[in-house]
Amino acid sequence: MTESNQKIQQVLENIERVIIGKDDVVNLSLTALLARGHVLLEDVPGVGKTMLVRTLSKSLGCEFNRIQFTPDLLPSDVTGVSIYHPQKQTFEYRKGPIVGDIILADEINRTSPKTQSALLEAMEESKVTVDGETVTIDQPFLVMATQNPVEYEGTYPLPEAQLDRFMIKLKMGYPTEDEELMMLGVTKSTHPIETLASVMNRDDVKMMQKEVDTVHIEESVQQYIVKLVRKTREDKRVRLGVSPRGAISLMRAAKAYAYIKGRDYVLPDDVIYLANFVLSHRLMLGHEAKYQSVQPEAIIQSAIESIDVPTRKGL
């Protein structure tokens, strides 16, 4: 794993030239990619969500497609269409922007539920079906969807069942004063993304995804994940707890995160660190909890504190 770890460090350093002070967000985005998951970026405009996706795709040498979601966007604008070829007298599929490597689904909550479903089906199945023709979307395949949590007028919020399709939910947050000053310094002439070079390619990413599959996770850590997930379902403040899909996502994310950190085994600390990012958006809170402004992160933290962490002796 030494060679792979060196490449990962090169990717992280490459991205940090453009995305300043967001090491956790960059690491977690790469985690989702290697775990074959998808990311939901929720934050206010102008904090670098789009730039993060562009920088990640350029660093990895992957195809980048952007879908700008609007109220009048149709499912076929996402999945592609069949066009009649008069010479051949047949219909030919013309792929849509969802068929690519790294996809930016910008402002996903601004389009209709029907179009949202077309995107989420492709995310879940890694394929699209148009007029009876099924097209497989090869790995690497990462959808990074953004939504603005401030402006709700004219939006279609994602239902909890659809939020469950995203492996990780992230928030960029505002930079510190020093970080913002550094941003002004690196962009005062040419934007650093214009001079960014790829340090990996698609084959490297696919190889790493296969290596992530071989990362070892002890049975005691798997049991810990199951106990953590089940604890959220028992909390009286929760109307609907984390699904089994959430447990699988947490395990896959923990394996990918361990791999990024240069290990071929998962630690309980990996699970604890990732729990909020992977599980919090999957919780449906009860009316009383919403009235009391209870945050999903607080429920996840409460579950973590109530369960014994597997010790190395148990490993």
Tab-separated table of C-alpha atoms in Angstrom:
chain	number	residue	atom	x	y	z
A	1	MET	CA	0.000	0.000	0.000
A	2	THR	CA	3.038	2.305	0.200
A	3	GLU	CA	2.875	3.317	-3.464
A	4	SER	CA	-0.885	3.896	-3.304
A	5	ASN	CA	-0.527	5.919	-0.122
A	6	GLN	CA	2.076	8.112	-1.799
A	7	LYS	CA	-0.308	8.776	-4.688
A	8	ILE	CA	-3.101	9.631	-2.264
A	9	GLN	CA	-0.855	12.105	-0.462
A	10	GLN	CA	0.003	13.687	-3.817
A	11	VAL	CA	-3.702	14.044	-4.579
A	12	LEU	CA	-4.399	15.617	-1.180
A	13	GLU	CA	-1.496	18.048	-1.553
A	14	ASN	CA	-2.652	18.903	-5.077
A	15	ILE	CA	-6.184	19.692	-3.910
A	16	GLU	CA	-4.931	21.721	-0.940
A	17	ARG	CA	-3.307	24.134	-3.398
A	18	VAL	CA	-6.824	25.180	-4.404
A	19	ILE	CA	-9.067	24.227	-1.451
A	20	ILE	CA	-7.442	25.867	1.564
A	21	GLY	CA	-8.108	24.759	5.128
A	22	LYS	CA	-10.640	22.025	4.346
A	23	ASP	CA	-8.543	18.894	4.915
A	24	ASP	CA	-11.420	16.933	6.474
A	25	VAL	CA	-13.789	17.713	3.602
A	26	VAL	CA	-11.176	16.696	1.023
A	27	ASN	CA	-10.365	13.457	2.868
A	28	LEU	CA	-14.035	12.538	3.202
A	29	SER	CA	-14.757	13.271	-0.468
A	30	LEU	CA	-11.939	10.931	-1.464
A	31	THR	CA	-13.247	8.402	1.064
A	32	ALA	CA	-16.646	8.360	-0.642
A	33	LEU	CA	-15.053	7.922	-4.078
A	34	LEU	CA	-12.913	4.953	-3.007
A	35	ALA	CA	-15.878	3.408	-1.169
A	36	ARG	CA	-18.042	3.749	-4.321
A	37	GLY	CA	-20.394	6.134	-2.543
A	38	HIS	CA	-21.759	9.616	-3.186
A	39	VAL	CA	-21.594	12.944	-1.361
A	40	LEU	CA	-24.164	15.586	-0.478
A	41	LEU	CA	-22.610	19.035	0.034
A	42	GLU	CA	-24.924	21.345	1.935
A	43	ASP	CA	-23.796	24.909	2.549
A	44	VAL	CA	-24.296	28.537	1.619
A	45	PRO	CA	-23.138	29.813	-1.796
A	46	GLY	CA	-19.547	30.874	-2.374
A	47	VAL	CA	-17.703	28.608	0.067
A	48	GLY	CA	-16.061	26.438	-2.604
A	49	LYS	CA	-18.406	23.487	-3.191
A	50	THR	CA	-18.136	23.580	-6.984
A	51	MET	CA	-14.413	24.304	-6.874
A	52	LEU	CA	-13.869	21.244	-4.643
A	53	VAL	CA	-15.515	18.917	-7.191
A	54	ARG	CA	-13.634	20.430	-10.135
A	55	THR	CA	-10.311	20.218	-8.298
A	56	LEU	CA	-10.898	16.608	-7.255
A	57	SER	CA	-11.723	15.480	-10.799
A	58	LYS	CA	-8.756	17.347	-12.294
A	59	SER	CA	-6.326	15.914	-9.731
A	60	LEU	CA	-7.544	12.376	-10.433
A	61	GLY	CA	-7.565	12.735	-14.215
A	62	CYS	CA	-11.255	11.807	-14.330
A	63	GLU	CA	-14.022	13.032	-16.610
A	64	PHE	CA	-15.967	15.885	-15.009
A	65	ASN	CA	-19.600	16.637	-15.860
A	66	ARG	CA	-21.798	19.316	-14.360
A	67	ILE	CA	-25.596	19.264	-14.170
A	68	GLN	CA	-27.206	22.555	-13.188
A	69	PHE	CA	-30.550	21.616	-11.679
A	70	THR	CA	-33.435	23.971	-12.433
A	71	PRO	CA	-37.232	23.643	-12.044
A	72	ASP	CA	-37.676	22.898	-15.765
A	73	LEU	CA	-34.970	20.202	-16.000
A	74	LEU	CA	-36.294	16.883	-17.341
A	75	PRO	CA	-35.140	13.354	-16.416
A	76	SER	CA	-33.881	12.885	-19.997
A	77	ASP	CA	-31.627	15.933	-19.513
A	78	VAL	CA	-29.851	13.860	-16.859
A	79	THR	CA	-29.925	10.316	-18.224
A	80	GLY	CA	-29.680	11.044	-21.972
A	81	VAL	CA	-32.012	10.462	-24.914
A	82	SER	CA	-32.533	8.143	-27.876
A	83	ILE	CA	-32.183	9.922	-31.215
A	84	TYR	CA	-33.427	8.516	-34.496
A	85	HIS	CA	-30.661	7.849	-37.043
A	86	PRO	CA	-32.314	8.148	-40.526
A	87	GLN	CA	-29.537	6.363	-42.447
A	88	LYS	CA	-29.461	3.358	-40.132
A	89	GLN	CA	-33.212	3.622	-39.439
A	90	THR	CA	-32.553	2.934	-35.787
A	91	PHE	CA	-32.570	4.853	-32.526
A	92	GLU	CA	-29.172	5.582	-31.014
A	93	TYR	CA	-28.588	6.438	-27.392
A	94	ARG	CA	-26.856	9.742	-26.725
A	95	LYS	CA	-25.530	9.682	-23.199
A	96	GLY	CA	-26.500	12.306	-20.674
A	97	PRO	CA	-24.198	14.129	-18.248
A	98	ILE	CA	-24.801	11.539	-15.521
A	99	VAL	CA	-22.683	9.067	-17.517
A	100	GLY	CA	-19.215	10.127	-16.428
A	101	ASP	CA	-16.657	9.805	-13.658
A	102	ILE	CA	-17.164	12.695	-11.253
A	103	ILE	CA	-20.506	14.463	-11.530
A	104	LEU	CA	-21.428	17.781	-9.969
A	105	ALA	CA	-25.188	17.861	-9.376
A	106	ASP	CA	-25.502	21.551	-8.598
A	107	GLU	CA	-28.451	22.696	-6.461
A	108	ILE	CA	-30.230	19.367	-6.598
A	109	ASN	CA	-33.105	20.690	-4.484
A	110	ARG	CA	-34.105	23.176	-7.214
A	111	THR	CA	-35.505	20.551	-9.576
A	112	SER	CA	-38.665	18.446	-9.456
A	113	PRO	CA	-38.865	15.144	-7.546
A	114	LYS	CA	-39.208	13.293	-10.879
A	115	THR	CA	-35.837	14.586	-12.095
A	116	GLN	CA	-34.283	14.041	-8.666
A	117	SER	CA	-35.396	10.405	-8.869
A	118	ALA	CA	-33.673	9.966	-12.252
A	119	LEU	CA	-30.398	11.087	-10.706
A	120	LEU	CA	-30.792	9.011	-7.561
A	121	GLU	CA	-31.664	5.873	-9.548
A	122	ALA	CA	-28.429	6.223	-11.507
A	123	MET	CA	-26.532	6.698	-8.244
A	124	GLU	CA	-28.029	3.595	-6.679
A	125	GLU	CA	-27.883	1.257	-9.680
A	126	SER	CA	-24.825	2.691	-11.509
A	127	LYS	CA	-26.794	2.471	-14.722
A	128	VAL	CA	-29.480	4.297	-16.697
A	129	THR	CA	-32.305	2.905	-18.805
A	130	VAL	CA	-33.573	4.913	-21.770
A	131	ASP	CA	-36.252	3.495	-24.110
A	132	GLY	CA	-35.475	-0.032	-22.970
A	133	GLU	CA	-31.719	0.306	-23.449
A	134	THR	CA	-29.630	-0.073	-20.312
A	135	VAL	CA	-26.289	1.679	-20.119
A	136	THR	CA	-23.869	0.795	-17.317
A	137	ILE	CA	-21.913	3.599	-15.663
A	138	ASP	CA	-18.396	2.337	-15.065
A	139	GLN	CA	-16.289	3.050	-11.999
A	140	PRO	CA	-15.021	5.436	-10.875
A	141	PHE	CA	-18.411	7.058	-10.459
A	142	LEU	CA	-18.951	9.771	-7.862
A	143	VAL	CA	-21.901	12.129	-7.661
A	144	MET	CA	-21.321	15.199	-5.504
A	145	ALA	CA	-24.645	16.991	-5.140
A	146	THR	CA	-24.965	20.461	-3.660
A	147	GLN	CA	-27.916	22.153	-2.053
A	148	ASN	CA	-28.403	25.555	-0.485
A	149	PRO	CA	-29.890	25.274	3.037
A	150	VAL	CA	-30.735	28.989	3.234
A	151	GLU	CA	-33.106	29.674	0.335
A	152	TYR	CA	-36.163	27.418	0.400
A	153	GLU	CA	-38.412	29.360	-1.994
A	154	GLY	CA	-38.913	27.422	-5.205
A	155	THR	CA	-37.082	24.330	-3.959
A	156	TYR	CA	-38.003	20.658	-3.578
A	157	PRO	CA	-36.264	19.364	-0.433
A	158	LEU	CA	-34.932	15.822	-0.695
A	159	PRO	CA	-37.067	13.317	1.253
A	160	GLU	CA	-35.275	11.277	3.895
A	161	ALA	CA	-35.598	8.134	1.756
A	162	GLN	CA	-33.601	9.852	-0.988
A	163	LEU	CA	-31.066	11.333	1.416
A	164	ASP	CA	-30.314	7.738	2.394
A	165	ARG	CA	-28.740	7.229	-1.058
A	166	PHE	CA	-25.856	9.528	-0.157
A	167	MET	CA	-22.996	7.865	1.705
A	168	ILE	CA	-21.680	11.077	3.261
A	169	LYS	CA	-23.118	14.519	3.961
A	170	LEU	CA	-20.638	17.389	4.292
A	171	LYS	CA	-20.633	21.086	5.094
A	172	MET	CA	-17.799	23.287	3.855
A	173	GLY	CA	-18.166	26.123	6.347
A	174	TYR	CA	-16.574	29.550	6.186
A	175	PRO	CA	-12.756	29.772	6.246
A	176	THR	CA	-10.842	31.329	9.123
A	177	GLU	CA	-9.467	34.848	8.752
A	178	ASP	CA	-5.971	33.541	7.945
A	179	GLU	CA	-7.322	31.028	5.428
A	180	GLU	CA	-9.406	33.683	3.697
A	181	LEU	CA	-6.376	35.955	3.476
A	182	MET	CA	-4.392	33.076	1.966
A	183	MET	CA	-7.150	32.579	-0.627
A	184	LEU	CA	-6.802	36.177	-1.739
A	185	GLY	CA	-3.061	35.662	-2.079
A	186	VAL	CA	-3.222	32.568	-4.291
A	187	THR	CA	-5.978	33.946	-6.556
A	188	LYS	CA	-4.793	37.534	-7.032
A	189	SER	CA	-3.311	36.746	-10.454
A	190	THR	CA	-4.088	33.293	-11.919
A	191	HIS	CA	-6.451	30.920	-10.155
A	192	PRO	CA	-4.462	27.858	-8.966
A	193	ILE	CA	-6.910	25.414	-10.586
A	194	GLU	CA	-5.811	26.675	-14.013
A	195	THR	CA	-2.275	25.350	-13.442
A	196	LEU	CA	-3.336	22.166	-11.649
A	197	ALA	CA	-2.033	18.913	-13.152
A	198	SER	CA	-3.365	15.379	-12.731
A	199	VAL	CA	-1.403	13.184	-10.348
A	200	MET	CA	-3.475	10.021	-10.924
A	201	ASN	CA	-5.693	8.507	-13.609
A	202	ARG	CA	-8.900	6.468	-13.820
A	203	ASP	CA	-7.041	3.156	-13.689
A	204	ASP	CA	-5.302	4.206	-10.463
A	205	VAL	CA	-8.652	5.037	-8.882
A	206	LYS	CA	-10.194	1.711	-9.957
A	207	MET	CA	-7.188	-0.181	-8.577
A	208	MET	CA	-7.507	1.645	-5.247
A	209	GLN	CA	-11.219	0.857	-5.064
A	210	LYS	CA	-10.379	-2.828	-5.390
A	211	GLU	CA	-7.683	-2.528	-2.720
A	212	VAL	CA	-10.194	-0.876	-0.374
A	213	ASP	CA	-12.345	-4.005	-0.703
A	214	THR	CA	-9.488	-6.020	0.830
A	215	VAL	CA	-9.104	-3.777	3.912
A	216	HIS	CA	-9.732	-5.910	6.994
A	217	ILE	CA	-12.479	-5.090	9.474
A	218	GLU	CA	-12.715	-7.220	12.594
A	219	GLU	CA	-15.998	-8.817	13.612
A	220	SER	CA	-15.955	-6.842	16.878
A	221	VAL	CA	-15.848	-3.584	14.878
A	222	GLN	CA	-18.700	-4.805	12.681
A	223	GLN	CA	-20.685	-5.571	15.833
A	224	TYR	CA	-19.902	-2.077	17.073
A	225	ILE	CA	-21.340	-0.576	13.873
A	226	VAL	CA	-24.519	-2.651	14.210
A	227	LYS	CA	-24.975	-1.666	17.872
A	228	LEU	CA	-24.464	1.997	16.983
A	229	VAL	CA	-27.030	1.887	14.194
A	230	ARG	CA	-29.578	-0.018	16.262
A	231	LYS	CA	-29.152	2.440	19.130
A	232	THR	CA	-30.440	5.253	16.906
A	233	ARG	CA	-33.623	3.268	16.268
A	234	GLU	CA	-34.256	2.929	20.010
A	235	ASP	CA	-33.928	6.649	20.762
A	236	LYS	CA	-37.356	8.091	21.657
A	237	ARG	CA	-36.488	11.371	19.969
A	238	VAL	CA	-36.148	9.594	16.626
A	239	ARG	CA	-39.123	8.738	14.426
A	240	LEU	CA	-37.037	6.639	12.012
A	241	GLY	CA	-33.513	5.478	12.795
A	242	VAL	CA	-30.599	4.602	10.567
A	243	SER	CA	-31.365	1.956	7.932
A	244	PRO	CA	-29.294	-1.180	7.214
A	245	ARG	CA	-28.008	0.702	4.154
A	246	GLY	CA	-26.550	3.202	6.612
A	247	ALA	CA	-24.696	0.442	8.465
A	248	ILE	CA	-23.230	-0.883	5.214
A	249	SER	CA	-22.223	2.629	4.163
A	250	LEU	CA	-20.482	3.228	7.487
A	251	MET	CA	-18.508	-0.008	7.135
A	252	ARG	CA	-17.486	0.760	3.539
A	253	ALA	CA	-16.547	4.320	4.424
A	254	ALA	CA	-14.464	3.126	7.401
A	255	LYS	CA	-12.515	0.750	5.138
A	256	ALA	CA	-11.842	3.510	2.597
A	257	TYR	CA	-10.849	5.995	5.313
A	258	ALA	CA	-8.435	3.479	6.854
A	259	TYR	CA	-6.938	2.933	3.395
A	260	ILE	CA	-6.416	6.674	2.907
A	261	LYS	CA	-4.646	6.769	6.262
A	262	GLY	CA	-2.256	4.047	5.050
A	263	ARG	CA	-3.718	1.096	6.974
A	264	ASP	CA	-5.065	-2.238	5.759
A	265	TYR	CA	-7.351	-2.609	8.788
A	266	VAL	CA	-10.165	-0.567	10.353
A	267	LEU	CA	-9.966	0.919	13.848
A	268	PRO	CA	-12.986	1.726	16.035
A	269	ASP	CA	-11.768	5.335	15.922
A	270	ASP	CA	-12.423	5.337	12.173
A	271	VAL	CA	-16.050	4.389	12.811
A	272	ILE	CA	-16.461	7.006	15.551
A	273	TYR	CA	-14.976	9.755	13.388
A	274	LEU	CA	-17.159	8.908	10.376
A	275	ALA	CA	-20.414	8.263	12.257
A	276	ASN	CA	-21.764	11.833	12.081
A	277	PHE	CA	-20.891	12.276	8.422
A	278	VAL	CA	-22.435	8.946	7.374
A	279	LEU	CA	-25.403	8.583	9.732
A	280	SER	CA	-26.781	11.977	10.778
A	281	HIS	CA	-28.635	12.746	7.525
A	282	ARG	CA	-30.394	9.373	7.685
A	283	LEU	CA	-32.301	10.149	10.892
A	284	MET	CA	-35.927	11.284	10.914
A	285	LEU	CA	-36.560	13.189	14.139
A	286	GLY	CA	-39.876	13.242	15.958
A	287	HIS	CA	-41.969	16.391	16.168
A	288	GLU	CA	-41.010	17.036	19.787
A	289	ALA	CA	-37.298	16.747	19.001
A	290	LYS	CA	-37.691	19.196	16.112
A	291	TYR	CA	-39.580	21.595	18.380
A	292	GLN	CA	-36.748	21.422	20.906
A	293	SER	CA	-34.183	21.998	18.112
A	294	VAL	CA	-32.448	18.667	18.741
A	295	GLN	CA	-29.709	18.060	16.171
A	296	PRO	CA	-29.137	14.604	14.599
A	297	GLU	CA	-25.437	14.898	15.512
A	298	ALA	CA	-26.403	15.021	19.198
A	299	ILE	CA	-28.319	11.751	18.848
A	300	ILE	CA	-25.369	10.084	17.114
A	301	GLN	CA	-23.028	11.324	19.844
A	302	SER	CA	-25.380	10.031	22.526
A	303	ALA	CA	-25.387	6.593	20.855
A	304	ILE	CA	-21.571	6.572	20.686
A	305	GLU	CA	-21.260	7.429	24.376
A	306	SER	CA	-23.683	4.667	25.403
A	307	ILE	CA	-21.841	1.809	23.663
A	308	ASP	CA	-18.569	0.245	24.775
A	309	VAL	CA	-15.837	0.730	22.195
A	310	PRO	CA	-14.049	-2.492	21.133
A	311	THR	CA	-10.620	-2.659	22.725
A	312	ARG	CA	-7.450	-3.909	21.080
A	313	LYS	CA	-7.716	-7.019	23.250
A	314	GLY	CA	-11.086	-7.664	21.639
A	315	LEU	CA	-9.528	-7.247	18.244
